[in-house]
Amino acid sequence: MKTEHSDHFASIDRVAQSFAAVDYIASPAIATSVYLGFHLEKPILIEGPAGVGKTELAKSMAEILAVPLIRMQCYEGLDESKALYEWKYGKQLLYIQLLKDKLGEMMQGAQGLAESMDRLHAHDDLFFSEHFLEPRPLYQALHQEKGCVLLIDEIDKSDPEFEAFLLEVLSDFQVSVPELGTIKAKVKPIVFLTSNNTREMSDALKRRCLHLHITFPEPALERRILERRVPGLSDTLNRELVAFIQAVRQLDLKKLPSVSETIDWAKTLLLLNAEHLSLDLVRDTLNVFLKFEQDIATANEQMGNLLQQARKDAEVSHASHA
């Protein structure tokens, strides 16, 4: 996969261009991390607040490479069997019943216990084989003929024991299955792990990964994101909207508006045929990017100052690019 797609990753600038082609605007830090991760064949541990594009980065990578995206959502209690494989016990029971029904035919003509056992053993391996195995995300990722992008989402929600299990996978891209032996990746997957920092990751896991912290974008980058994701938005409204969101993020809120919520608000304003931000328009649509009543009340209290600051910042940005 590395050789086949090397043109997309010939340089850091080329990485940024490849992501832009699939509507993901990558900052220099993101483009550099992806470039290094691809060439060093190392997983990338992405940290940062929710909604800044961590999961979207993995999706865009899969689109660029034209390979499957295999996503494993982490949660408390996730264990090896749910991440790797489970046996299809119902199918195994049916197989046992079939063996019982056919046992007489199988043993017909057998001379003594030893020969009977030999005939029976001929069917033992099938019972614990891939025919009776339900593949989970890690198992699927190791079996992709042309490789894949493996997204281990919200790794911080899993238990430390599961994190320790991942070390073997991320070190050698192989796992040990007692009934089947060691399974090694046909093509090394490109791995992204995301974390919202609800708990600290272990040093052992961090050593095996490149670290990337994605925070809220600077105004210029956020405007570029809107240009790409909401193309019908006017330049004036784009600047005012981004300046307003940037000002809101300076407030003491329970949840700051994310990039995905900025995009949602831009689509909302476009749907309402807005050309400028107005007091009534903003108040009527605050719930699109603020998710707690307390945050909405805080923003309403500061609405006059926020709008004034947004318009001022939008004019400055416009003048600087005129």
JSON list of N, CA, C and O in Angstrom, two decimals, residues 246-300:
[
{"chain": "A", "resi": 246, "resn": "GLN", "atom": "N", "xyz": [-15.29, 32.25, 17.09]},
{"chain": "A", "resi": 246, "resn": "GLN", "atom": "CA", "xyz": [-14.01, 32.43, 17.79]},
{"chain": "A", "resi": 246, "resn": "GLN", "atom": "C", "xyz": [-14.21, 33.23, 19.08]},
{"chain": "A", "resi": 246, "resn": "GLN", "atom": "O", "xyz": [-13.60, 32.92, 20.11]},
{"chain": "A", "resi": 247, "resn": "ALA", "atom": "N", "xyz": [-15.08, 34.24, 19.05]},
{"chain": "A", "resi": 247, "resn": "ALA", "atom": "CA", "xyz": [-15.35, 35.03, 20.25]},
{"chain": "A", "resi": 247, "resn": "ALA", "atom": "C", "xyz": [-16.10, 34.21, 21.29]},
{"chain": "A", "resi": 247, "resn": "ALA", "atom": "O", "xyz": [-15.82, 34.29, 22.50]},
{"chain": "A", "resi": 248, "resn": "VAL", "atom": "N", "xyz": [-17.05, 33.39, 20.84]},
{"chain": "A", "resi": 248, "resn": "VAL", "atom": "CA", "xyz": [-17.81, 32.54, 21.77]},
{"chain": "A", "resi": 248, "resn": "VAL", "atom": "C", "xyz": [-16.89, 31.56, 22.49]},
{"chain": "A", "resi": 248, "resn": "VAL", "atom": "O", "xyz": [-17.08, 31.26, 23.67]},
{"chain": "A", "resi": 249, "resn": "ARG", "atom": "N", "xyz": [-15.87, 31.07, 21.80]},
{"chain": "A", "resi": 249, "resn": "ARG", "atom": "CA", "xyz": [-14.94, 30.12, 22.41]},
{"chain": "A", "resi": 249, "resn": "ARG", "atom": "C", "xyz": [-14.10, 30.75, 23.53]},
{"chain": "A", "resi": 249, "resn": "ARG", "atom": "O", "xyz": [-13.43, 30.03, 24.27]},
{"chain": "A", "resi": 250, "resn": "GLN", "atom": "N", "xyz": [-14.13, 32.08, 23.64]},
{"chain": "A", "resi": 250, "resn": "GLN", "atom": "CA", "xyz": [-13.41, 32.75, 24.72]},
{"chain": "A", "resi": 250, "resn": "GLN", "atom": "C", "xyz": [-14.25, 32.82, 26.00]},
{"chain": "A", "resi": 250, "resn": "GLN", "atom": "O", "xyz": [-13.74, 33.20, 27.05]},
{"chain": "A", "resi": 251, "resn": "LEU", "atom": "N", "xyz": [-15.54, 32.46, 25.89]},
{"chain": "A", "resi": 251, "resn": "LEU", "atom": "CA", "xyz": [-16.42, 32.50, 27.06]},
{"chain": "A", "resi": 251, "resn": "LEU", "atom": "C", "xyz": [-16.21, 31.27, 27.94]},
{"chain": "A", "resi": 251, "resn": "LEU", "atom": "O", "xyz": [-15.67, 30.25, 27.52]},
{"chain": "A", "resi": 252, "resn": "ASP", "atom": "N", "xyz": [-16.66, 31.38, 29.17]},
{"chain": "A", "resi": 252, "resn": "ASP", "atom": "CA", "xyz": [-16.58, 30.27, 30.12]},
{"chain": "A", "resi": 252, "resn": "ASP", "atom": "C", "xyz": [-17.82, 29.40, 29.93]},
{"chain": "A", "resi": 252, "resn": "ASP", "atom": "O", "xyz": [-18.85, 29.59, 30.58]},
{"chain": "A", "resi": 253, "resn": "LEU", "atom": "N", "xyz": [-17.72, 28.44, 29.01]},
{"chain": "A", "resi": 253, "resn": "LEU", "atom": "CA", "xyz": [-18.86, 27.60, 28.66]},
{"chain": "A", "resi": 253, "resn": "LEU", "atom": "C", "xyz": [-18.62, 26.16, 29.09]},
{"chain": "A", "resi": 253, "resn": "LEU", "atom": "O", "xyz": [-17.48, 25.71, 29.23]},
{"chain": "A", "resi": 254, "resn": "LYS", "atom": "N", "xyz": [-19.72, 25.44, 29.24]},
{"chain": "A", "resi": 254, "resn": "LYS", "atom": "CA", "xyz": [-19.63, 24.02, 29.59]},
{"chain": "A", "resi": 254, "resn": "LYS", "atom": "C", "xyz": [-19.09, 23.22, 28.41]},
{"chain": "A", "resi": 254, "resn": "LYS", "atom": "O", "xyz": [-18.32, 22.29, 28.57]},
{"chain": "A", "resi": 255, "resn": "LYS", "atom": "N", "xyz": [-19.50, 23.59, 27.20]},
{"chain": "A", "resi": 255, "resn": "LYS", "atom": "CA", "xyz": [-19.00, 22.93, 25.98]},
{"chain": "A", "resi": 255, "resn": "LYS", "atom": "C", "xyz": [-18.79, 23.98, 24.90]},
{"chain": "A", "resi": 255, "resn": "LYS", "atom": "O", "xyz": [-19.74, 24.64, 24.46]},
{"chain": "A", "resi": 256, "resn": "LEU", "atom": "N", "xyz": [-17.55, 24.14, 24.48]},
{"chain": "A", "resi": 256, "resn": "LEU", "atom": "CA", "xyz": [-17.23, 25.11, 23.43]},
{"chain": "A", "resi": 256, "resn": "LEU", "atom": "C", "xyz": [-17.69, 24.57, 22.07]},
{"chain": "A", "resi": 256, "resn": "LEU", "atom": "O", "xyz": [-17.63, 23.36, 21.83]},
{"chain": "A", "resi": 257, "resn": "PRO", "atom": "N", "xyz": [-18.16, 25.44, 21.19]},
{"chain": "A", "resi": 257, "resn": "PRO", "atom": "CA", "xyz": [-18.59, 24.97, 19.86]},
{"chain": "A", "resi": 257, "resn": "PRO", "atom": "C", "xyz": [-17.43, 24.40, 19.06]},
{"chain": "A", "resi": 257, "resn": "PRO", "atom": "O", "xyz": [-16.35, 24.98, 18.98]},
{"chain": "A", "resi": 258, "resn": "SER", "atom": "N", "xyz": [-17.66, 23.24, 18.48]},
{"chain": "A", "resi": 258, "resn": "SER", "atom": "CA", "xyz": [-16.63, 22.55, 17.70]},
{"chain": "A", "resi": 258, "resn": "SER", "atom": "C", "xyz": [-16.68, 22.99, 16.25]},
{"chain": "A", "resi": 258, "resn": "SER", "atom": "O", "xyz": [-17.57, 23.73, 15.83]},
{"chain": "A", "resi": 259, "resn": "VAL", "atom": "N", "xyz": [-15.72, 22.50, 15.48]},
{"chain": "A", "resi": 259, "resn": "VAL", "atom": "CA", "xyz": [-15.69, 22.81, 14.05]},
{"chain": "A", "resi": 259, "resn": "VAL", "atom": "C", "xyz": [-16.91, 22.22, 13.35]},
{"chain": "A", "resi": 259, "resn": "VAL", "atom": "O", "xyz": [-17.51, 22.86, 12.48]},
{"chain": "A", "resi": 260, "resn": "SER", "atom": "N", "xyz": [-17.30, 21.02, 13.73]},
{"chain": "A", "resi": 260, "resn": "SER", "atom": "CA", "xyz": [-18.47, 20.40, 13.11]},
{"chain": "A", "resi": 260, "resn": "SER", "atom": "C", "xyz": [-19.72, 21.23, 13.38]},
{"chain": "A", "resi": 260, "resn": "SER", "atom": "O", "xyz": [-20.61, 21.33, 12.53]},
{"chain": "A", "resi": 261, "resn": "GLU", "atom": "N", "xyz": [-19.78, 21.85, 14.55]},
{"chain": "A", "resi": 261, "resn": "GLU", "atom": "CA", "xyz": [-20.94, 22.70, 14.88]},
{"chain": "A", "resi": 261, "resn": "GLU", "atom": "C", "xyz": [-20.86, 24.05, 14.16]},
{"chain": "A", "resi": 261, "resn": "GLU", "atom": "O", "xyz": [-21.89, 24.63, 13.82]},
{"chain": "A", "resi": 262, "resn": "THR", "atom": "N", "xyz": [-19.65, 24.53, 13.89]},
{"chain": "A", "resi": 262, "resn": "THR", "atom": "CA", "xyz": [-19.50, 25.72, 13.05]},
{"chain": "A", "resi": 262, "resn": "THR", "atom": "C", "xyz": [-20.05, 25.44, 11.66]},
{"chain": "A", "resi": 262, "resn": "THR", "atom": "O", "xyz": [-20.76, 26.27, 11.07]},
{"chain": "A", "resi": 263, "resn": "ILE", "atom": "N", "xyz": [-19.74, 24.27, 11.13]},
{"chain": "A", "resi": 263, "resn": "ILE", "atom": "CA", "xyz": [-20.24, 23.89, 9.80]},
{"chain": "A", "resi": 263, "resn": "ILE", "atom": "C", "xyz": [-21.75, 23.79, 9.82]},
{"chain": "A", "resi": 263, "resn": "ILE", "atom": "O", "xyz": [-22.44, 24.27, 8.90]},
{"chain": "A", "resi": 264, "resn": "ASP", "atom": "N", "xyz": [-22.31, 23.17, 10.87]},
{"chain": "A", "resi": 264, "resn": "ASP", "atom": "CA", "xyz": [-23.77, 23.07, 10.98]},
{"chain": "A", "resi": 264, "resn": "ASP", "atom": "C", "xyz": [-24.43, 24.45, 11.02]},
{"chain": "A", "resi": 264, "resn": "ASP", "atom": "O", "xyz": [-25.47, 24.67, 10.40]},
{"chain": "A", "resi": 265, "resn": "TRP", "atom": "N", "xyz": [-23.81, 25.38, 11.75]},
{"chain": "A", "resi": 265, "resn": "TRP", "atom": "CA", "xyz": [-24.39, 26.73, 11.85]},
{"chain": "A", "resi": 265, "resn": "TRP", "atom": "C", "xyz": [-24.31, 27.44, 10.50]},
{"chain": "A", "resi": 265, "resn": "TRP", "atom": "O", "xyz": [-25.24, 28.13, 10.10]},
{"chain": "A", "resi": 266, "resn": "ALA", "atom": "N", "xyz": [-23.20, 27.26, 9.80]},
{"chain": "A", "resi": 266, "resn": "ALA", "atom": "CA", "xyz": [-23.06, 27.87, 8.48]},
{"chain": "A", "resi": 266, "resn": "ALA", "atom": "C", "xyz": [-24.13, 27.34, 7.53]},
{"chain": "A", "resi": 266, "resn": "ALA", "atom": "O", "xyz": [-24.75, 28.10, 6.77]},
{"chain": "A", "resi": 267, "resn": "LYS", "atom": "N", "xyz": [-24.39, 26.03, 7.56]},
{"chain": "A", "resi": 267, "resn": "LYS", "atom": "CA", "xyz": [-25.44, 25.45, 6.72]},
{"chain": "A", "resi": 267, "resn": "LYS", "atom": "C", "xyz": [-26.81, 25.99, 7.10]},
{"chain": "A", "resi": 267, "resn": "LYS", "atom": "O", "xyz": [-27.67, 26.22, 6.24]},
{"chain": "A", "resi": 268, "resn": "THR", "atom": "N", "xyz": [-27.01, 26.20, 8.41]},
{"chain": "A", "resi": 268, "resn": "THR", "atom": "CA", "xyz": [-28.28, 26.75, 8.90]},
{"chain": "A", "resi": 268, "resn": "THR", "atom": "C", "xyz": [-28.50, 28.16, 8.38]},
{"chain": "A", "resi": 268, "resn": "THR", "atom": "O", "xyz": [-29.58, 28.50, 7.88]},
{"chain": "A", "resi": 269, "resn": "LEU", "atom": "N", "xyz": [-27.48, 29.00, 8.49]},
{"chain": "A", "resi": 269, "resn": "LEU", "atom": "CA", "xyz": [-27.59, 30.39, 8.03]},
{"chain": "A", "resi": 269, "resn": "LEU", "atom": "C", "xyz": [-27.78, 30.46, 6.52]},
{"chain": "A", "resi": 269, "resn": "LEU", "atom": "O", "xyz": [-28.51, 31.32, 6.01]},
{"chain": "A", "resi": 270, "resn": "LEU", "atom": "N", "xyz": [-27.13, 29.54, 5.81]},
{"chain": "A", "resi": 270, "resn": "LEU", "atom": "CA", "xyz": [-27.31, 29.48, 4.35]},
{"chain": "A", "resi": 270, "resn": "LEU", "atom": "C", "xyz": [-28.75, 29.11, 4.01]},
{"chain": "A", "resi": 270, "resn": "LEU", "atom": "O", "xyz": [-29.35, 29.67, 3.09]},
{"chain": "A", "resi": 271, "resn": "LEU", "atom": "N", "xyz": [-29.29, 28.16, 4.77]},
{"chain": "A", "resi": 271, "resn": "LEU", "atom": "CA", "xyz": [-30.68, 27.73, 4.56]},
{"chain": "A", "resi": 271, "resn": "LEU", "atom": "C", "xyz": [-31.66, 28.87, 4.82]},
{"chain": "A", "resi": 271, "resn": "LEU", "atom": "O", "xyz": [-32.71, 28.96, 4.18]},
{"chain": "A", "resi": 272, "resn": "LEU", "atom": "N", "xyz": [-31.31, 29.75, 5.76]},
{"chain": "A", "resi": 272, "resn": "LEU", "atom": "CA", "xyz": [-32.16, 30.89, 6.11]},
{"chain": "A", "resi": 272, "resn": "LEU", "atom": "C", "xyz": [-31.90, 32.11, 5.23]},
{"chain": "A", "resi": 272, "resn": "LEU", "atom": "O", "xyz": [-32.43, 33.20, 5.51]},
{"chain": "A", "resi": 273, "resn": "ASN", "atom": "N", "xyz": [-31.06, 31.94, 4.22]},
{"chain": "A", "resi": 273, "resn": "ASN", "atom": "CA", "xyz": [-30.73, 33.02, 3.27]},
{"chain": "A", "resi": 273, "resn": "ASN", "atom": "C", "xyz": [-30.14, 34.25, 3.96]},
{"chain": "A", "resi": 273, "resn": "ASN", "atom": "O", "xyz": [-30.40, 35.40, 3.55]},
{"chain": "A", "resi": 274, "resn": "ALA", "atom": "N", "xyz": [-29.35, 34.02, 5.00]},
{"chain": "A", "resi": 274, "resn": "ALA", "atom": "CA", "xyz": [-28.74, 35.14, 5.72]},
{"chain": "A", "resi": 274, "resn": "ALA", "atom": "C", "xyz": [-27.57, 35.71, 4.92]},
{"chain": "A", "resi": 274, "resn": "ALA", "atom": "O", "xyz": [-26.85, 34.98, 4.25]},
{"chain": "A", "resi": 275, "resn": "GLU", "atom": "N", "xyz": [-27.40, 37.02, 5.03]},
{"chain": "A", "resi": 275, "resn": "GLU", "atom": "CA", "xyz": [-26.26, 37.69, 4.39]},
{"chain": "A", "resi": 275, "resn": "GLU", "atom": "C", "xyz": [-25.31, 38.28, 5.43]},
{"chain": "A", "resi": 275, "resn": "GLU", "atom": "O", "xyz": [-24.13, 38.45, 5.17]},
{"chain": "A", "resi": 276, "resn": "HIS", "atom": "N", "xyz": [-25.87, 38.62, 6.60]},
{"chain": "A", "resi": 276, "resn": "HIS", "atom": "CA", "xyz": [-25.09, 39.16, 7.71]},
{"chain": "A", "resi": 276, "resn": "HIS", "atom": "C", "xyz": [-25.63, 38.56, 9.01]},
{"chain": "A", "resi": 276, "resn": "HIS", "atom": "O", "xyz": [-26.77, 38.09, 9.06]},
{"chain": "A", "resi": 277, "resn": "LEU", "atom": "N", "xyz": [-24.82, 38.60, 10.04]},
{"chain": "A", "resi": 277, "resn": "LEU", "atom": "CA", "xyz": [-25.29, 38.22, 11.37]},
{"chain": "A", "resi": 277, "resn": "LEU", "atom": "C", "xyz": [-26.08, 39.37, 11.97]},
{"chain": "A", "resi": 277, "resn": "LEU", "atom": "O", "xyz": [-25.65, 40.52, 11.95]},
{"chain": "A", "resi": 278, "resn": "SER", "atom": "N", "xyz": [-27.24, 39.05, 12.51]},
{"chain": "A", "resi": 278, "resn": "SER", "atom": "CA", "xyz": [-28.05, 40.04, 13.22]},
{"chain": "A", "resi": 278, "resn": "SER", "atom": "C", "xyz": [-28.37, 39.49, 14.60]},
{"chain": "A", "resi": 278, "resn": "SER", "atom": "O", "xyz": [-28.26, 38.29, 14.86]},
{"chain": "A", "resi": 279, "resn": "LEU", "atom": "N", "xyz": [-28.77, 40.39, 15.49]},
{"chain": "A", "resi": 279, "resn": "LEU", "atom": "CA", "xyz": [-29.05, 39.99, 16.87]},
{"chain": "A", "resi": 279, "resn": "LEU", "atom": "C", "xyz": [-30.11, 38.91, 16.93]},
{"chain": "A", "resi": 279, "resn": "LEU", "atom": "O", "xyz": [-29.93, 37.87, 17.58]},
{"chain": "A", "resi": 280, "resn": "ASP", "atom": "N", "xyz": [-31.23, 39.12, 16.24]},
{"chain": "A", "resi": 280, "resn": "ASP", "atom": "CA", "xyz": [-32.33, 38.15, 16.28]},
{"chain": "A", "resi": 280, "resn": "ASP", "atom": "C", "xyz": [-31.93, 36.83, 15.63]},
{"chain": "A", "resi": 280, "resn": "ASP", "atom": "O", "xyz": [-32.27, 35.74, 16.13]},
{"chain": "A", "resi": 281, "resn": "LEU", "atom": "N", "xyz": [-31.22, 36.93, 14.51]},
{"chain": "A", "resi": 281, "resn": "LEU", "atom": "CA", "xyz": [-30.82, 35.71, 13.80]},
{"chain": "A", "resi": 281, "resn": "LEU", "atom": "C", "xyz": [-29.91, 34.84, 14.66]},
{"chain": "A", "resi": 281, "resn": "LEU", "atom": "O", "xyz": [-30.10, 33.61, 14.75]},
{"chain": "A", "resi": 282, "resn": "VAL", "atom": "N", "xyz": [-28.95, 35.45, 15.31]},
{"chain": "A", "resi": 282, "resn": "VAL", "atom": "CA", "xyz": [-28.02, 34.69, 16.14]},
{"chain": "A", "resi": 282, "resn": "VAL", "atom": "C", "xyz": [-28.75, 34.08, 17.33]},
{"chain": "A", "resi": 282, "resn": "VAL", "atom": "O", "xyz": [-28.57, 32.89, 17.65]},
{"chain": "A", "resi": 283, "resn": "ARG", "atom": "N", "xyz": [-29.60, 34.87, 17.99]},
{"chain": "A", "resi": 283, "resn": "ARG", "atom": "CA", "xyz": [-30.33, 34.34, 19.15]},
{"chain": "A", "resi": 283, "resn": "ARG", "atom": "C", "xyz": [-31.23, 33.18, 18.78]},
{"chain": "A", "resi": 283, "resn": "ARG", "atom": "O", "xyz": [-31.38, 32.22, 19.54]},
{"chain": "A", "resi": 284, "resn": "ASP", "atom": "N", "xyz": [-31.84, 33.25, 17.59]},
{"chain": "A", "resi": 284, "resn": "ASP", "atom": "CA", "xyz": [-32.75, 32.17, 17.17]},
{"chain": "A", "resi": 284, "resn": "ASP", "atom": "C", "xyz": [-32.02, 30.89, 16.79]},
{"chain": "A", "resi": 284, "resn": "ASP", "atom": "O", "xyz": [-32.64, 29.82, 16.73]},
{"chain": "A", "resi": 285, "resn": "THR", "atom": "N", "xyz": [-30.72, 30.98, 16.52]},
{"chain": "A", "resi": 285, "resn": "THR", "atom": "CA", "xyz": [-29.97, 29.80, 16.05]},
{"chain": "A", "resi": 285, "resn": "THR", "atom": "C", "xyz": [-28.83, 29.39, 16.98]},
{"chain": "A", "resi": 285, "resn": "THR", "atom": "O", "xyz": [-28.01, 28.55, 16.62]},
{"chain": "A", "resi": 286, "resn": "LEU", "atom": "N", "xyz": [-28.78, 29.98, 18.17]},
{"chain": "A", "resi": 286, "resn": "LEU", "atom": "CA", "xyz": [-27.71, 29.62, 19.12]},
{"chain": "A", "resi": 286, "resn": "LEU", "atom": "C", "xyz": [-27.69, 28.13, 19.44]},
{"chain": "A", "resi": 286, "resn": "LEU", "atom": "O", "xyz": [-26.63, 27.54, 19.67]},
{"chain": "A", "resi": 287, "resn": "ASN", "atom": "N", "xyz": [-28.89, 27.53, 19.45]},
{"chain": "A", "resi": 287, "resn": "ASN", "atom": "CA", "xyz": [-28.97, 26.11, 19.83]},
{"chain": "A", "resi": 287, "resn": "ASN", "atom": "C", "xyz": [-28.34, 25.18, 18.81]},
{"chain": "A", "resi": 287, "resn": "ASN", "atom": "O", "xyz": [-28.15, 23.98, 19.07]},
{"chain": "A", "resi": 288, "resn": "VAL", "atom": "N", "xyz": [-27.96, 25.70, 17.64]},
{"chain": "A", "resi": 288, "resn": "VAL", "atom": "CA", "xyz": [-27.30, 24.87, 16.64]},
{"chain": "A", "resi": 288, "resn": "VAL", "atom": "C", "xyz": [-25.87, 24.54, 17.08]},
{"chain": "A", "resi": 288, "resn": "VAL", "atom": "O", "xyz": [-25.38, 23.43, 16.83]},
{"chain": "A", "resi": 289, "resn": "PHE", "atom": "N", "xyz": [-25.21, 25.49, 17.73]},
{"chain": "A", "resi": 289, "resn": "PHE", "atom": "CA", "xyz": [-23.81, 25.24, 18.12]},
{"chain": "A", "resi": 289, "resn": "PHE", "atom": "C", "xyz": [-23.56, 25.30, 19.62]},
{"chain": "A", "resi": 289, "resn": "PHE", "atom": "O", "xyz": [-22.44, 25.01, 20.07]},
{"chain": "A", "resi": 290, "resn": "LEU", "atom": "N", "xyz": [-24.56, 25.64, 20.41]},
{"chain": "A", "resi": 290, "resn": "LEU", "atom": "CA", "xyz": [-24.46, 25.56, 21.87]},
{"chain": "A", "resi": 290, "resn": "LEU", "atom": "C", "xyz": [-25.47, 24.54, 22.37]},
{"chain": "A", "resi": 290, "resn": "LEU", "atom": "O", "xyz": [-26.66, 24.64, 22.05]},
{"chain": "A", "resi": 291, "resn": "LYS", "atom": "N", "xyz": [-25.01, 23.58, 23.14]},
{"chain": "A", "resi": 291, "resn": "LYS", "atom": "CA", "xyz": [-25.84, 22.42, 23.47]},
{"chain": "A", "resi": 291, "resn": "LYS", "atom": "C", "xyz": [-26.36, 22.40, 24.90]},
{"chain": "A", "resi": 291, "resn": "LYS", "atom": "O", "xyz": [-27.04, 21.45, 25.29]},
{"chain": "A", "resi": 292, "resn": "PHE", "atom": "N", "xyz": [-26.02, 23.40, 25.69]},
{"chain": "A", "resi": 292, "resn": "PHE", "atom": "CA", "xyz": [-26.50, 23.47, 27.06]},
{"chain": "A", "resi": 292, "resn": "PHE", "atom": "C", "xyz": [-27.21, 24.80, 27.29]},
{"chain": "A", "resi": 292, "resn": "PHE", "atom": "O", "xyz": [-26.74, 25.85, 26.83]},
{"chain": "A", "resi": 293, "resn": "GLU", "atom": "N", "xyz": [-28.34, 24.74, 28.00]},
{"chain": "A", "resi": 293, "resn": "GLU", "atom": "CA", "xyz": [-29.12, 25.95, 28.25]},
{"chain": "A", "resi": 293, "resn": "GLU", "atom": "C", "xyz": [-28.31, 27.00, 28.99]},
{"chain": "A", "resi": 293, "resn": "GLU", "atom": "O", "xyz": [-28.44, 28.21, 28.74]},
{"chain": "A", "resi": 294, "resn": "GLN", "atom": "N", "xyz": [-27.46, 26.53, 29.89]},
{"chain": "A", "resi": 294, "resn": "GLN", "atom": "CA", "xyz": [-26.60, 27.46, 30.64]},
{"chain": "A", "resi": 294, "resn": "GLN", "atom": "C", "xyz": [-25.65, 28.20, 29.69]},
{"chain": "A", "resi": 294, "resn": "GLN", "atom": "O", "xyz": [-25.42, 29.41, 29.85]},
{"chain": "A", "resi": 295, "resn": "ASP", "atom": "N", "xyz": [-25.10, 27.50, 28.69]},
{"chain": "A", "resi": 295, "resn": "ASP", "atom": "CA", "xyz": [-24.21, 28.14, 27.72]},
{"chain": "A", "resi": 295, "resn": "ASP", "atom": "C", "xyz": [-24.96, 29.14, 26.85]},
{"chain": "A", "resi": 295, "resn": "ASP", "atom": "O", "xyz": [-24.44, 30.22, 26.52]},
{"chain": "A", "resi": 296, "resn": "ILE", "atom": "N", "xyz": [-26.19, 28.78, 26.47]},
{"chain": "A", "resi": 296, "resn": "ILE", "atom": "CA", "xyz": [-27.01, 29.70, 25.67]},
{"chain": "A", "resi": 296, "resn": "ILE", "atom": "C", "xyz": [-27.29, 30.97, 26.45]},
{"chain": "A", "resi": 296, "resn": "ILE", "atom": "O", "xyz": [-27.22, 32.09, 25.91]},
{"chain": "A", "resi": 297, "resn": "ALA", "atom": "N", "xyz": [-27.60, 30.81, 27.74]},
{"chain": "A", "resi": 297, "resn": "ALA", "atom": "CA", "xyz": [-27.87, 31.98, 28.58]},
{"chain": "A", "resi": 297, "resn": "ALA", "atom": "C", "xyz": [-26.62, 32.87, 28.71]},
{"chain": "A", "resi": 297, "resn": "ALA", "atom": "O", "xyz": [-26.71, 34.10, 28.65]},
{"chain": "A", "resi": 298, "resn": "THR", "atom": "N", "xyz": [-25.46, 32.23, 28.86]},
{"chain": "A", "resi": 298, "resn": "THR", "atom": "CA", "xyz": [-24.20, 32.99, 28.96]},
{"chain": "A", "resi": 298, "resn": "THR", "atom": "C", "xyz": [-23.94, 33.78, 27.69]},
{"chain": "A", "resi": 298, "resn": "THR", "atom": "O", "xyz": [-23.55, 34.95, 27.73]},
{"chain": "A", "resi": 299, "resn": "ALA", "atom": "N", "xyz": [-24.15, 33.13, 26.54]},
{"chain": "A", "resi": 299, "resn": "ALA", "atom": "CA", "xyz": [-23.92, 33.81, 25.26]},
{"chain": "A", "resi": 299, "resn": "ALA", "atom": "C", "xyz": [-24.91, 34.96, 25.07]},
{"chain": "A", "resi": 299, "resn": "ALA", "atom": "O", "xyz": [-24.56, 36.03, 24.56]},
{"chain": "A", "resi": 300, "resn": "ASN", "atom": "N", "xyz": [-26.16, 34.76, 25.46]},
{"chain": "A", "resi": 300, "resn": "ASN", "atom": "CA", "xyz": [-27.17, 35.81, 25.34]},
{"chain": "A", "resi": 300, "resn": "ASN", "atom": "C", "xyz": [-26.82, 37.04, 26.17]},
{"chain": "A", "resi": 300, "resn": "ASN", "atom": "O", "xyz": [-27.06, 38.18, 25.75]}
]
